[in-house]
Coordinates of C-alpha atoms in Angstrom, one line a residue:
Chain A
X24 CA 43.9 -0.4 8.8
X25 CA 42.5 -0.2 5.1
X26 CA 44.3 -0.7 2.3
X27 CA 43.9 1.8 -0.8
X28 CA 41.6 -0.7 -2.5
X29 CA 39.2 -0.8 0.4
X30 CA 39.5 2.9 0.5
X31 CA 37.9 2.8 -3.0
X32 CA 35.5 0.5 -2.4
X33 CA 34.1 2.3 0.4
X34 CA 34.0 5.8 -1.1
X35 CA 32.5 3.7 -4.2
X36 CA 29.9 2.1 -2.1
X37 CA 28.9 6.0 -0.8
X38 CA 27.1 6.3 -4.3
X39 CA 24.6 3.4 -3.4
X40 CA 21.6 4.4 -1.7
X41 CA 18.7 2.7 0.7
X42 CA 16.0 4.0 -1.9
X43 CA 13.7 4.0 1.6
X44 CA 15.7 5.7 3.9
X45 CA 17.3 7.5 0.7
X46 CA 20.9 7.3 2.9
X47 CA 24.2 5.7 1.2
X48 CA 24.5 2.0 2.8
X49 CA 28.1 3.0 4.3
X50 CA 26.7 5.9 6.4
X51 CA 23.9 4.1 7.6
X52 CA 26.1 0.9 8.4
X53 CA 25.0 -2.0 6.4
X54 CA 28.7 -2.9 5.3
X55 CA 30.3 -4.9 7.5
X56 CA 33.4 -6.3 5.9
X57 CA 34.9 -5.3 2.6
X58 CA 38.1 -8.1 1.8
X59 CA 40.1 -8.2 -1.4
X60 CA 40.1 -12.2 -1.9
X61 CA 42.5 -12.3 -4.8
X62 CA 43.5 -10.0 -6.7
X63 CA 40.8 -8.1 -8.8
X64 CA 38.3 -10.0 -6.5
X65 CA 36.6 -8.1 -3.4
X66 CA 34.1 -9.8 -0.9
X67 CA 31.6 -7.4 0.5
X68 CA 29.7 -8.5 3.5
X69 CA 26.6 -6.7 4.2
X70 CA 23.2 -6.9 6.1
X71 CA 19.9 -4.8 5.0
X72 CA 17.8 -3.0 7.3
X73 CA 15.6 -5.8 8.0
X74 CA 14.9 -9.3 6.5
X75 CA 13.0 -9.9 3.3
X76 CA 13.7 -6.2 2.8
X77 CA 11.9 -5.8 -0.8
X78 CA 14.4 -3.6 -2.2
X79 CA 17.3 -6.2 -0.7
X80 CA 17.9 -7.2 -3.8
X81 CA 18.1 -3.7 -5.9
X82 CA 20.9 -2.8 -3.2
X83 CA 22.8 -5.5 -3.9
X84 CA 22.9 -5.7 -7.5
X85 CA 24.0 -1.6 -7.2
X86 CA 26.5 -3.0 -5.3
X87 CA 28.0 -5.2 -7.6
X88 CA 27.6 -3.2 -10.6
X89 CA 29.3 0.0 -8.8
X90 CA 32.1 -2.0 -7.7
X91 CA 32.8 -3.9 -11.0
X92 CA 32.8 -0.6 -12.4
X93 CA 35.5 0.4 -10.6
X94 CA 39.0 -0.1 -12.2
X95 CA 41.0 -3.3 -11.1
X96 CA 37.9 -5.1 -10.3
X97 CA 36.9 -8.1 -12.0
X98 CA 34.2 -9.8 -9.5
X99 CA 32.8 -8.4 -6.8
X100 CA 30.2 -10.9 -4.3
X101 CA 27.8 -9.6 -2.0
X102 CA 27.2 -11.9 1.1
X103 CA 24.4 -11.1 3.1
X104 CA 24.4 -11.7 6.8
X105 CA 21.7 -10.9 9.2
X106 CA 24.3 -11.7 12.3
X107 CA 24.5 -9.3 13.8
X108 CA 21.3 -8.1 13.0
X109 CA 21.5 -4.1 11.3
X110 CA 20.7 -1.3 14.3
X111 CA 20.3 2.4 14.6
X112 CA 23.7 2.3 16.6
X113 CA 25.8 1.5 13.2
X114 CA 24.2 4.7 11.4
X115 CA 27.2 7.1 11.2
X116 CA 26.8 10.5 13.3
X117 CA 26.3 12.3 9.1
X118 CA 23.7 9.9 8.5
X119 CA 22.2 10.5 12.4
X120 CA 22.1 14.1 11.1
X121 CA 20.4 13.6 7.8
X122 CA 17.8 11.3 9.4
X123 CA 16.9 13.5 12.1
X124 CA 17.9 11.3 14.9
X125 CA 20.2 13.5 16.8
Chain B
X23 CA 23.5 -16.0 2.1
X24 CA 19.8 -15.2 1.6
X25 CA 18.5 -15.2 -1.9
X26 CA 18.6 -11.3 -3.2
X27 CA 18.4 -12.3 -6.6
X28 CA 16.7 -9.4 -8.7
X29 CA 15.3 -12.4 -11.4
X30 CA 12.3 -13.8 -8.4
X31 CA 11.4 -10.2 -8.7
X32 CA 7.4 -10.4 -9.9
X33 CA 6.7 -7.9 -12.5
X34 CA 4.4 -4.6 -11.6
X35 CA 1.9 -5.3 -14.2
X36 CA -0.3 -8.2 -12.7
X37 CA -0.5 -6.3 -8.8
X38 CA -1.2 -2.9 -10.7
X39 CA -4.2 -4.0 -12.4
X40 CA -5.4 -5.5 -9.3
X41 CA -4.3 -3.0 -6.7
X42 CA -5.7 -0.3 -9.4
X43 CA -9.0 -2.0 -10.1
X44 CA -9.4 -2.4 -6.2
X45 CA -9.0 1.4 -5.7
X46 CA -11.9 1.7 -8.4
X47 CA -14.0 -0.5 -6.3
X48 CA -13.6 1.7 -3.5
X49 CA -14.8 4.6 -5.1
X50 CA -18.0 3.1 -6.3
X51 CA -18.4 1.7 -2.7
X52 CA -18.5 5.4 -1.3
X53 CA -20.5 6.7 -4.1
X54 CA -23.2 4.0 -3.6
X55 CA -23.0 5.0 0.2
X56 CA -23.8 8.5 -0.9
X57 CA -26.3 7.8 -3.4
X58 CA -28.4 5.3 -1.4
X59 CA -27.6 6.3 1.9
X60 CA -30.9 5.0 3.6
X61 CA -31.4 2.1 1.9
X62 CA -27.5 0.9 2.9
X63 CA -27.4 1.5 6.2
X64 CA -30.0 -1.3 7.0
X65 CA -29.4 -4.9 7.9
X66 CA -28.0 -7.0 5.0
X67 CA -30.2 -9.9 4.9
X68 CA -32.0 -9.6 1.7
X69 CA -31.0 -5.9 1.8
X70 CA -30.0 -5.5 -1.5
X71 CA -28.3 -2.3 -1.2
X72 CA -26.3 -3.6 1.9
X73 CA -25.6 -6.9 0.0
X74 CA -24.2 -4.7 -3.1
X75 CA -22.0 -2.2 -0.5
X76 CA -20.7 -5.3 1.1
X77 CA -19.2 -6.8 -1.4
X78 CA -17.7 -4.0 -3.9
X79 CA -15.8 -3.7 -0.8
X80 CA -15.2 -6.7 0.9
X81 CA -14.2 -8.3 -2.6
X82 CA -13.4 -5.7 -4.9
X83 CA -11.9 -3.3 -3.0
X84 CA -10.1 -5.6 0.1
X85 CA -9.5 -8.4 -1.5
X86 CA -8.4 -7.1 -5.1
X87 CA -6.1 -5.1 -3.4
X88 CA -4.7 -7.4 -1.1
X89 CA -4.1 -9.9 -4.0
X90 CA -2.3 -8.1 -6.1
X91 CA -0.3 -6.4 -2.7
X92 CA 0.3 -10.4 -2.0
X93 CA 1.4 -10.7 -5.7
X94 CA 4.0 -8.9 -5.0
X95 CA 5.0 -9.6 -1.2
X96 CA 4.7 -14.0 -1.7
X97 CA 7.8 -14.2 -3.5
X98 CA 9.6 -12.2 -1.4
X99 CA 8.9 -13.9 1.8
X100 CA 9.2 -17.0 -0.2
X101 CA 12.9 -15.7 -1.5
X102 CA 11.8 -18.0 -4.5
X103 CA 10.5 -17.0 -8.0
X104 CA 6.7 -18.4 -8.3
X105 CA 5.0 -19.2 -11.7
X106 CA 1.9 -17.4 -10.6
X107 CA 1.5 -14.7 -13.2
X108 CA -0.6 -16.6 -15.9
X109 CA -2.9 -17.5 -13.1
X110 CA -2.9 -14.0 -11.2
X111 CA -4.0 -12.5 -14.6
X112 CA -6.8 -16.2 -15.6
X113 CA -7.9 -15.3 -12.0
X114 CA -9.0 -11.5 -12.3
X115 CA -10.6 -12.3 -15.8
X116 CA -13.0 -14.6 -13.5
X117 CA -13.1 -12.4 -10.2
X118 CA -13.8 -9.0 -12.1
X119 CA -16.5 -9.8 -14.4
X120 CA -18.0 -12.4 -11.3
X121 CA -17.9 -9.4 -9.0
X122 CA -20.2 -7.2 -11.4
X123 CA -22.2 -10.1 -12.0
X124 CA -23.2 -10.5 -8.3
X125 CA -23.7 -7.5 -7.7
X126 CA -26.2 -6.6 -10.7
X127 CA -27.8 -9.8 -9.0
X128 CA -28.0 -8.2 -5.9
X129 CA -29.3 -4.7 -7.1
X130 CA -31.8 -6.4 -9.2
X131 CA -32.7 -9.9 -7.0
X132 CA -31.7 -12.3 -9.2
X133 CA -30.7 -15.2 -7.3
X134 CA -29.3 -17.2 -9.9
X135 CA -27.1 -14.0 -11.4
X136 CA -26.0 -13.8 -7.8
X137 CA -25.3 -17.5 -8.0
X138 CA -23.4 -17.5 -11.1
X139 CA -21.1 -14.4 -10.3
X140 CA -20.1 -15.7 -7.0
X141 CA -19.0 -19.0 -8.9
X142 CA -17.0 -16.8 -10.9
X143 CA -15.6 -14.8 -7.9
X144 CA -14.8 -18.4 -6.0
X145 CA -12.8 -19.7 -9.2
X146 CA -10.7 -16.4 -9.3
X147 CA -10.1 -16.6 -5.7
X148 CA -9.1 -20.7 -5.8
X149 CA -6.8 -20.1 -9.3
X150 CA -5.4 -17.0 -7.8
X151 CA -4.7 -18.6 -4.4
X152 CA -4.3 -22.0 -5.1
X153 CA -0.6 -21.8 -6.6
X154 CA 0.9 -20.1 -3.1
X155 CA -0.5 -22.6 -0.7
X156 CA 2.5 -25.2 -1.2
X157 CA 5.3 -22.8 -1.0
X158 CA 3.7 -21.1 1.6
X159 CA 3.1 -24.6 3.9
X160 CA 7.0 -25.5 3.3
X161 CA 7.7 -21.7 4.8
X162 CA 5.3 -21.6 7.0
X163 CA 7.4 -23.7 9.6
X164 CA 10.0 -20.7 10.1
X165 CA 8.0 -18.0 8.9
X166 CA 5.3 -16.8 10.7
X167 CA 4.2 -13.9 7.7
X168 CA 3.8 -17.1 5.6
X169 CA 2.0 -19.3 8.4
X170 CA -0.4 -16.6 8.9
X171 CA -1.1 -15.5 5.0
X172 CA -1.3 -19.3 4.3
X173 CA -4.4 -19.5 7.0
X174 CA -5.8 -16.4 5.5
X175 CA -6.1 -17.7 2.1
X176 CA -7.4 -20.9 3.4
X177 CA -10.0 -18.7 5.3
X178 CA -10.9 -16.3 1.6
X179 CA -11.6 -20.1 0.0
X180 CA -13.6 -20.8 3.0
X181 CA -15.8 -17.2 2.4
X182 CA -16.0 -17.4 -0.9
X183 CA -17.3 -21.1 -0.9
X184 CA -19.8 -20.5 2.0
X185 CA -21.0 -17.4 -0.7
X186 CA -21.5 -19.5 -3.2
X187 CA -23.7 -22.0 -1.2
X188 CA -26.0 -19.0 0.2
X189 CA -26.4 -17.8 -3.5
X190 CA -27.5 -21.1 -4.4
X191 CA -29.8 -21.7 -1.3
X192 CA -31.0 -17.7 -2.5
X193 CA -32.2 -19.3 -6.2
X194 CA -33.0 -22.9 -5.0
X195 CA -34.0 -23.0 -1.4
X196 CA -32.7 -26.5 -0.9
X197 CA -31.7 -25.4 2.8
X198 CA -33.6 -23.8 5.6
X199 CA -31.1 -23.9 8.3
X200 CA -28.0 -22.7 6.0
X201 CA -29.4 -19.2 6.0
X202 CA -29.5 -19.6 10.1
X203 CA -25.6 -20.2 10.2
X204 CA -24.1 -19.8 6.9
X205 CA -24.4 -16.3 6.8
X206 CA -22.9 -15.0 10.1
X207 CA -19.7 -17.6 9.7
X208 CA -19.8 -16.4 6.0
X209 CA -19.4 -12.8 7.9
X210 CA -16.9 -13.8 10.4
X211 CA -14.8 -15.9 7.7
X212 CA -14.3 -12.8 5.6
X213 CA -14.3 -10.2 8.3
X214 CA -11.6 -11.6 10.8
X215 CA -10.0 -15.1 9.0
X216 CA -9.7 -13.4 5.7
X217 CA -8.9 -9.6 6.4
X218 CA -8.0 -9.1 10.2
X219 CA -5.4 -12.7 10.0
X220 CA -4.1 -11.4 6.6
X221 CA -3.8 -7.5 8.3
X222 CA -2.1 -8.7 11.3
X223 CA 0.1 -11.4 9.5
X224 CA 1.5 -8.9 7.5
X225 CA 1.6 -6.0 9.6
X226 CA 4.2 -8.0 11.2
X227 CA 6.3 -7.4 8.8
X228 CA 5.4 -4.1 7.4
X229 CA 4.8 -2.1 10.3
X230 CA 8.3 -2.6 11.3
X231 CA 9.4 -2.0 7.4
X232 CA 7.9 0.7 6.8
X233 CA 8.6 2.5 10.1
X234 CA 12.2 1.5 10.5
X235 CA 11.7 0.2 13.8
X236 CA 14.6 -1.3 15.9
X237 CA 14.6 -5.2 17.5
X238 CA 11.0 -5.9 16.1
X239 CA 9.1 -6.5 19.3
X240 CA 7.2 -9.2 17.8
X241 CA 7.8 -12.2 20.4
X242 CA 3.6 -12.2 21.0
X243 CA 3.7 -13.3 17.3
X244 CA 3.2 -17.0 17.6
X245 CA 0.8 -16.5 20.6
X246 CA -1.3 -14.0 18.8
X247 CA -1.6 -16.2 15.7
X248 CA -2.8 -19.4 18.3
X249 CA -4.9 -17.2 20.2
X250 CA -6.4 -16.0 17.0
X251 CA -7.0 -19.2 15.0
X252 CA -8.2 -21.2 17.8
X253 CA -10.8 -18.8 18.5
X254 CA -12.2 -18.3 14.8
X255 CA -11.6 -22.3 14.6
X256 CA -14.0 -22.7 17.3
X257 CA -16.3 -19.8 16.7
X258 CA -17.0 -21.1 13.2
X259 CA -17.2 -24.5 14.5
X260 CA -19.4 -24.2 17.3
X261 CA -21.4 -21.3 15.7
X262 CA -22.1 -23.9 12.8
X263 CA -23.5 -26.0 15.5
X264 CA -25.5 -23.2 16.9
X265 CA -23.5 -24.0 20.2
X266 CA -23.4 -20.3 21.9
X267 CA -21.1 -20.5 24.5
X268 CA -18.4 -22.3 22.1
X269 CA -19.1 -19.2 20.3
X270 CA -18.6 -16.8 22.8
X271 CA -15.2 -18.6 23.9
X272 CA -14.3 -18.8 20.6
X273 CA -14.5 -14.6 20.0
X274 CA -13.1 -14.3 23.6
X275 CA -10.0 -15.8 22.3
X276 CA -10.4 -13.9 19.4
X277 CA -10.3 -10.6 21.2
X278 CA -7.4 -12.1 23.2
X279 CA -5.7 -11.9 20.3
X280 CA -6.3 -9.0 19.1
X281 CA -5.3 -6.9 22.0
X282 CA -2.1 -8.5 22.3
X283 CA -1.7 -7.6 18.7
X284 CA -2.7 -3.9 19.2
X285 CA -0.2 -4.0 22.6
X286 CA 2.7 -5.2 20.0
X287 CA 1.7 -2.8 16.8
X288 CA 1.9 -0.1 19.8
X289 CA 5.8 -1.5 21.2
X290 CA 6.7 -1.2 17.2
X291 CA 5.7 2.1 16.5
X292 CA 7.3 3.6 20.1
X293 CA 10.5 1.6 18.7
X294 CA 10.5 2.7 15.6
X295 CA 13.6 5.0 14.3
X296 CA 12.5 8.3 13.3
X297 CA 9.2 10.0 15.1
X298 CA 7.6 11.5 12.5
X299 CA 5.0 9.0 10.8
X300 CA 4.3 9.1 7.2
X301 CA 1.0 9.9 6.0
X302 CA 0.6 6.0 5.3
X303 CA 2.0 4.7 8.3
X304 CA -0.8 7.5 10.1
X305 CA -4.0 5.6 8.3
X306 CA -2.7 2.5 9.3
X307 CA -2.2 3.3 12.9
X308 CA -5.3 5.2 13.0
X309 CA -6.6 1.6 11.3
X310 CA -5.6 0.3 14.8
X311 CA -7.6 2.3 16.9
X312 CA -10.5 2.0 14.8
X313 CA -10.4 -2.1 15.1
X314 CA -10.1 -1.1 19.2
X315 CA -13.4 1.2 18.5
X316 CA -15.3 -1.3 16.5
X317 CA -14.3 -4.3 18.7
X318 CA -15.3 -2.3 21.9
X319 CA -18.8 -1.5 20.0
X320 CA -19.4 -5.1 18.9
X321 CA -18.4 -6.5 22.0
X322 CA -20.8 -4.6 23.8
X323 CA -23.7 -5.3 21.4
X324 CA -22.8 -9.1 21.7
X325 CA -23.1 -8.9 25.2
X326 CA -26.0 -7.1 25.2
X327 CA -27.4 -10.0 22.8
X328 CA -26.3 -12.6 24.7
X329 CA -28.0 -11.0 28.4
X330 CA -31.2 -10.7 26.8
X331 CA -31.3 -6.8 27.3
X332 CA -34.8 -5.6 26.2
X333 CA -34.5 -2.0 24.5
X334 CA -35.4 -0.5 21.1
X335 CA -34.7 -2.8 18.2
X336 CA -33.8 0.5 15.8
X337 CA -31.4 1.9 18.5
X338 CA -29.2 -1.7 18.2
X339 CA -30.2 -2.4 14.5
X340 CA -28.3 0.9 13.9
X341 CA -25.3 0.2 16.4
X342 CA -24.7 -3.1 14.5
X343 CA -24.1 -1.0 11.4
X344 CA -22.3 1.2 12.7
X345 CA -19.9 -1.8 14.4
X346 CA -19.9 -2.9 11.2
X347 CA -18.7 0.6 9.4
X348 CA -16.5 0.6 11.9
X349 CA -14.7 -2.3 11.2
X350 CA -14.9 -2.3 7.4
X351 CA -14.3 1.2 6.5
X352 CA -12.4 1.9 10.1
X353 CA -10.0 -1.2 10.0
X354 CA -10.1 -2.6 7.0
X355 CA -10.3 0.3 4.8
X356 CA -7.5 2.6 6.9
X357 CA -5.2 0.1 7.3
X358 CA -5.2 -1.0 3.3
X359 CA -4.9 2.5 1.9
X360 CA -2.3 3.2 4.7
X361 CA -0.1 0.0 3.7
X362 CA -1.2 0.5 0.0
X363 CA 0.4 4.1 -0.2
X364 CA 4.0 2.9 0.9
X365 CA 2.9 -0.3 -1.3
X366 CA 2.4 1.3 -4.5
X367 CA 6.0 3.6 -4.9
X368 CA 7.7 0.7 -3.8
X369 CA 6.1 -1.4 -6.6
X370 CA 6.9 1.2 -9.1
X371 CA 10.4 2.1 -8.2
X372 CA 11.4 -1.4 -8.2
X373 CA 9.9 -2.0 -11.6
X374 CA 10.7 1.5 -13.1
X375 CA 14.4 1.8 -10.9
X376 CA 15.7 -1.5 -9.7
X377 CA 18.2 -2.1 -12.0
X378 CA 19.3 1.9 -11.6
X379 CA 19.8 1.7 -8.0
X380 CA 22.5 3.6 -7.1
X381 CA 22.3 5.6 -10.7
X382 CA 22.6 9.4 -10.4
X383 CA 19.4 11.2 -10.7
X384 CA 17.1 7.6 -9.3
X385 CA 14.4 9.5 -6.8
X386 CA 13.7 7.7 -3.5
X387 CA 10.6 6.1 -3.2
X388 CA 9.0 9.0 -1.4
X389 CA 9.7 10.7 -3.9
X390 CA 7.3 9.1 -6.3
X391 CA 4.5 9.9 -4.1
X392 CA 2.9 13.4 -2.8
X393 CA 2.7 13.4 0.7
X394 CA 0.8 16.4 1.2
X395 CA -2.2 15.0 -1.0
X396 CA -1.7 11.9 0.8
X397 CA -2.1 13.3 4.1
X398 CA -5.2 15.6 2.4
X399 CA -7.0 12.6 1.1
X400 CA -6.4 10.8 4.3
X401 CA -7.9 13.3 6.8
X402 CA -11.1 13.6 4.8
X403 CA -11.7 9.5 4.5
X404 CA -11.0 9.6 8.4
X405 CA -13.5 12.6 9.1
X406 CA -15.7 11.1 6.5
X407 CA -15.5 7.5 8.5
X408 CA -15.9 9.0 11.8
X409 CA -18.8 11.2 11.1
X410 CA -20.8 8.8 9.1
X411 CA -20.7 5.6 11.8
X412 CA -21.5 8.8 14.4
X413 CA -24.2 9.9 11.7
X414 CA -25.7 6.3 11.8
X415 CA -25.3 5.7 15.6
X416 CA -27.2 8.6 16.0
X417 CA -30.1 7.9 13.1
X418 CA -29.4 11.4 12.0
X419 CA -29.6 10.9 7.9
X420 CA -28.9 14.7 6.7
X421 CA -25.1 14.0 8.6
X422 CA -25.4 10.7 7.4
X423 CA -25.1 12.4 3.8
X424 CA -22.8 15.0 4.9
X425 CA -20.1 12.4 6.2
X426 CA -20.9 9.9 2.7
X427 CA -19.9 12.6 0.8
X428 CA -16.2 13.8 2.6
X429 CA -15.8 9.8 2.6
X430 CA -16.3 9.7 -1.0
X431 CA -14.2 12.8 -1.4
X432 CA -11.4 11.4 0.6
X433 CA -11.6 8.1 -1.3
X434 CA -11.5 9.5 -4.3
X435 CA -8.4 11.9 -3.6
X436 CA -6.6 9.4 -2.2
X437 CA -7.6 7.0 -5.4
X438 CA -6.4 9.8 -7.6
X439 CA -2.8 10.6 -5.6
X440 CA -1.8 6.8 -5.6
X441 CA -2.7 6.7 -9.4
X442 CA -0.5 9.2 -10.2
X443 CA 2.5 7.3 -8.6
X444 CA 2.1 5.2 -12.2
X445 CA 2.3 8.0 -14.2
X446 CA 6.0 7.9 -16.5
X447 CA 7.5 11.4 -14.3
X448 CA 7.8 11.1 -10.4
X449 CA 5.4 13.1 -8.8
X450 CA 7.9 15.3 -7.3
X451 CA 11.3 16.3 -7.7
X452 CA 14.0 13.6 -7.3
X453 CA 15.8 14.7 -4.0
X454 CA 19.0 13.2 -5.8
X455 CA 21.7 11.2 -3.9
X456 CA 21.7 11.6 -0.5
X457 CA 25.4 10.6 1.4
X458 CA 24.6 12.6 4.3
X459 CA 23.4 16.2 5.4
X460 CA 20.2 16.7 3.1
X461 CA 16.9 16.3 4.4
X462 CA 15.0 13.1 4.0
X463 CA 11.2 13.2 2.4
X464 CA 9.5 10.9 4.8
X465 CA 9.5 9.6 8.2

């Protein structure tokens, strides 16, 4: 069950895209946890599409600067996890659509 | 947590001017093919035509390129900020002018201007690869990308070193025998240590990047990169030793190798996630098939050697060329401009966009690029390829000209589409941000 917050970070996180697969990272399923730690502090755990991903690092200073944008957010940390690994299977059916895979 | 810090990010600057310069290099490799057709397609000893084709490409096109591709790919796999730009940058300023300098030796027999340009072009190549070797030893015991571009540098030192001592023997003559073995391992240093362990290190990685593809099959990984080095290892060895069955074992296990590589680039690209390739991803897969072709080719001509088999000496003078046309601007050539044209936006949107990511109005990275130009460019420097190692096969010189020409066309196309991914304005319209129901550029 999400809270409100989590709501907003997730509709927030929409806006940040995978500049190679040009999809948001929510539909194509690299978030894996969003967790309001304290108040005003959210933990986002995501993964990239695969390890050493050059433009790892672009995506998650987006995702920090989109989130501490948002109001009632003071500090928001990325922690990327490779376990589980990212698959096709966490794509949402809109981005199976966009990407031609269905 | 991995390091995804945006600071160990290398500028664009040093790989452009290499990766640039490279592409240059290429274009006055095709035009030399065109305007001294004849004269290049004979054997390189002391073919000073050959000699010159040879190495605009091997070093100013391949191995610019890849340098300032590595530039950019090192830190990443290292997930550590290097201090490598002030050397990158001492490093061209001694390749470059080196390069030009041994190759005016070559068009005009000057041993000693060969000598001194190669010097040049070994210092670039030990300050530009010197720096990475330490970082790259520490990683190379859980990455195999860094274990395998770690023994490729190691192998460009090795070629560039053996140059230098042929250039020397060229001016003084202080060795008989190097000439007998120096040059063929010279060859076989540059050709597979150098270019084919630094293609198939990295393709590793890219192929899968670039492609999307899902659970990278790459288990052979470890046994392709044993298979591989042993082989050359012994190869080089015994071939130094003018031992020919340690040769022939040695490019056995070579050829080992690389068919389990082809068997794993071919599991990657059937698992990859959306069917429709790129026009990059296209060269470098048809850069595959060539290093099948040319492998078949020289395999058969090796054989042949090795059985004794009487027959014309023209007929396998020109197959050897063709082999080695194959494999240069086949392999080599395919499979740099393929990776280099999902290389280059990449480069550029992280130097121009990074810190915009997510930003209304930031394009994709295929965006930055035309596809229809690439895919233009890259079916005349395939027909181009094809038809002039056919045109030499055969001995026929007018298609010989014919083919130069659509491979200089193609090279020059493609050369003038990746420029333009540097110009200030994306090359095509940003598709804007995409949640979910547009239609994506590429694959």
């Amino acid at each position: 069950m999400m809270t409100p917050r989590t709501e907003m970070v997730y509709e927030a996180l929409r806006s940040v895209v995978d500049p190679e697969l040009h999809l948001n990272i929510v539909d194509l399923g690299l978030v894996y946890d969003v967790a309001e730690t304290e108040p005003g502090r959210v933990r986002i755990t995501m993964t990239l599409t695969t390890p050493g991903c050059p433009v790892g690092a672009a995506i998650v200073a987006a995702v920090r600067r989109v989130l501490e944008s948002l109001p009632g957010i003071e500090e928001a940390r990325v922690e990327l996890t490779f376990d589980p690994p990212w698959s096709v299977e966490r794509i949402s059916p809109e981005g199976r659509r966009y990407l031609r895979l269905v | 947590m991995m390091n995804v810090d945006l600071r160990s990010r290398p500028g664009a600057a040093v790989p452009s001017l290499y990766i640039q310069t490279g592409l240059l290099f290429l274009c006055g490799a095709c035009a030399l093919i065109v305007l001294q057709a004849p004269a290049v397609m004979l054997m390189p000893r002391h073919n000073p035509a050959t000699l010159v084709l040879t190495h605009l490409f091997a070093l100013g096109f391949g191995t610019l390129i890849t340098f300032g591709a590595l530039f950019q790919m090192i830190p990443v796999i290292l997930g550590e900020r290097l201090a490598a730009e002030h050397p990158a940058r001492v490093a061209y300023a001694h390749f470059v002018p080196g390069l030009l300098l041994q190759v005016m030796g070559f068009a005009t027999w000057t041993p000693w201007l060969i000598a001194a340009g190669g010097s040049l072009v070994a210092a670039g190549t030990l300050i530009f690869t010197v720096p990475y070797l330490k970082p790259l030893a520490r990683k190379a015991r859980t990455d195999h990308t860094a274990l395998f571009i770690l023994a490729s540098l190691l192998y460009v030192a090795l070629t560039v070193l053996l140059g230098v001592a042929l250039a020397v023997q060229l001016h003084t003559v202080w060795s008989g025998r190097l000439f007998t073995w120096g040059l063929p391992l010279h060859m076989l240093a540059g050709g597979l240590g150098w270019f084919t362990g630094i293609i198939i290190g990295v393709s590793y990685k890219l192929f899968p990047m670039f492609t999307t593809t899902q659970r990278v099959p790459d288990r052979n990984v470890y046994r392709v990169f044993l298979l591989f080095q042993s082989g050359l290892f012994l190869a080089l060895a015994t071939g130094a030793l003018g031992w020919r069955g340690g040769l022939t074992a040695g490019l056995l296990l070579v050829t080992a190798s690389l068919l389990l590589y082809v068997l794993d680039v071919r599991r990657m690209l059937k698992a990859r996630l959306r069917r429709r390739l790129s026009p990059g991803m296209q060269q470098s897969a048809l850069a595959v098939l060539h290093l099948v072709g040319a492998a078949l080719l020289a395999g058969v001509l090796v054989a042949a050697g090795l059985a004794g088999s009487a027959g014309p000496q023209a007929v396998w003078q020109r197959l050897g060329i063709a082999a080695g046309l194959w494999f240069a601007f086949g392999w080599i050539g395919s499979m740099v401009l393929g990776m280099l044209s999902k290389i280059v936006p990449m480069l550029v949107w992280l130097d121009r966009y990074a810190d915009r990511a997510g930003d209304p109005g930031v394009p994709a990275i295929a965006d930055l690029v035309d596809d229809r130009a690439l895919r233009l460019g890259g079916a005349a420097y395939q027909a181009g390829c094809i038809g002039l190692l056919c045109a030499v096969a055969a001995g026929y010189r007018p298609l010989t000209l014919a083919a130069a020409a659509v491979l200089l066309f193609g090279a020059a196309y493609l050369t003038a589409t990746v420029f333009q991914v540097w110009h200030p304005a994306p090359a095509a319209t940003p598709s804007g941000h995409a949640a979910a129901g547009g239609a994506p550029k590429t694959e």
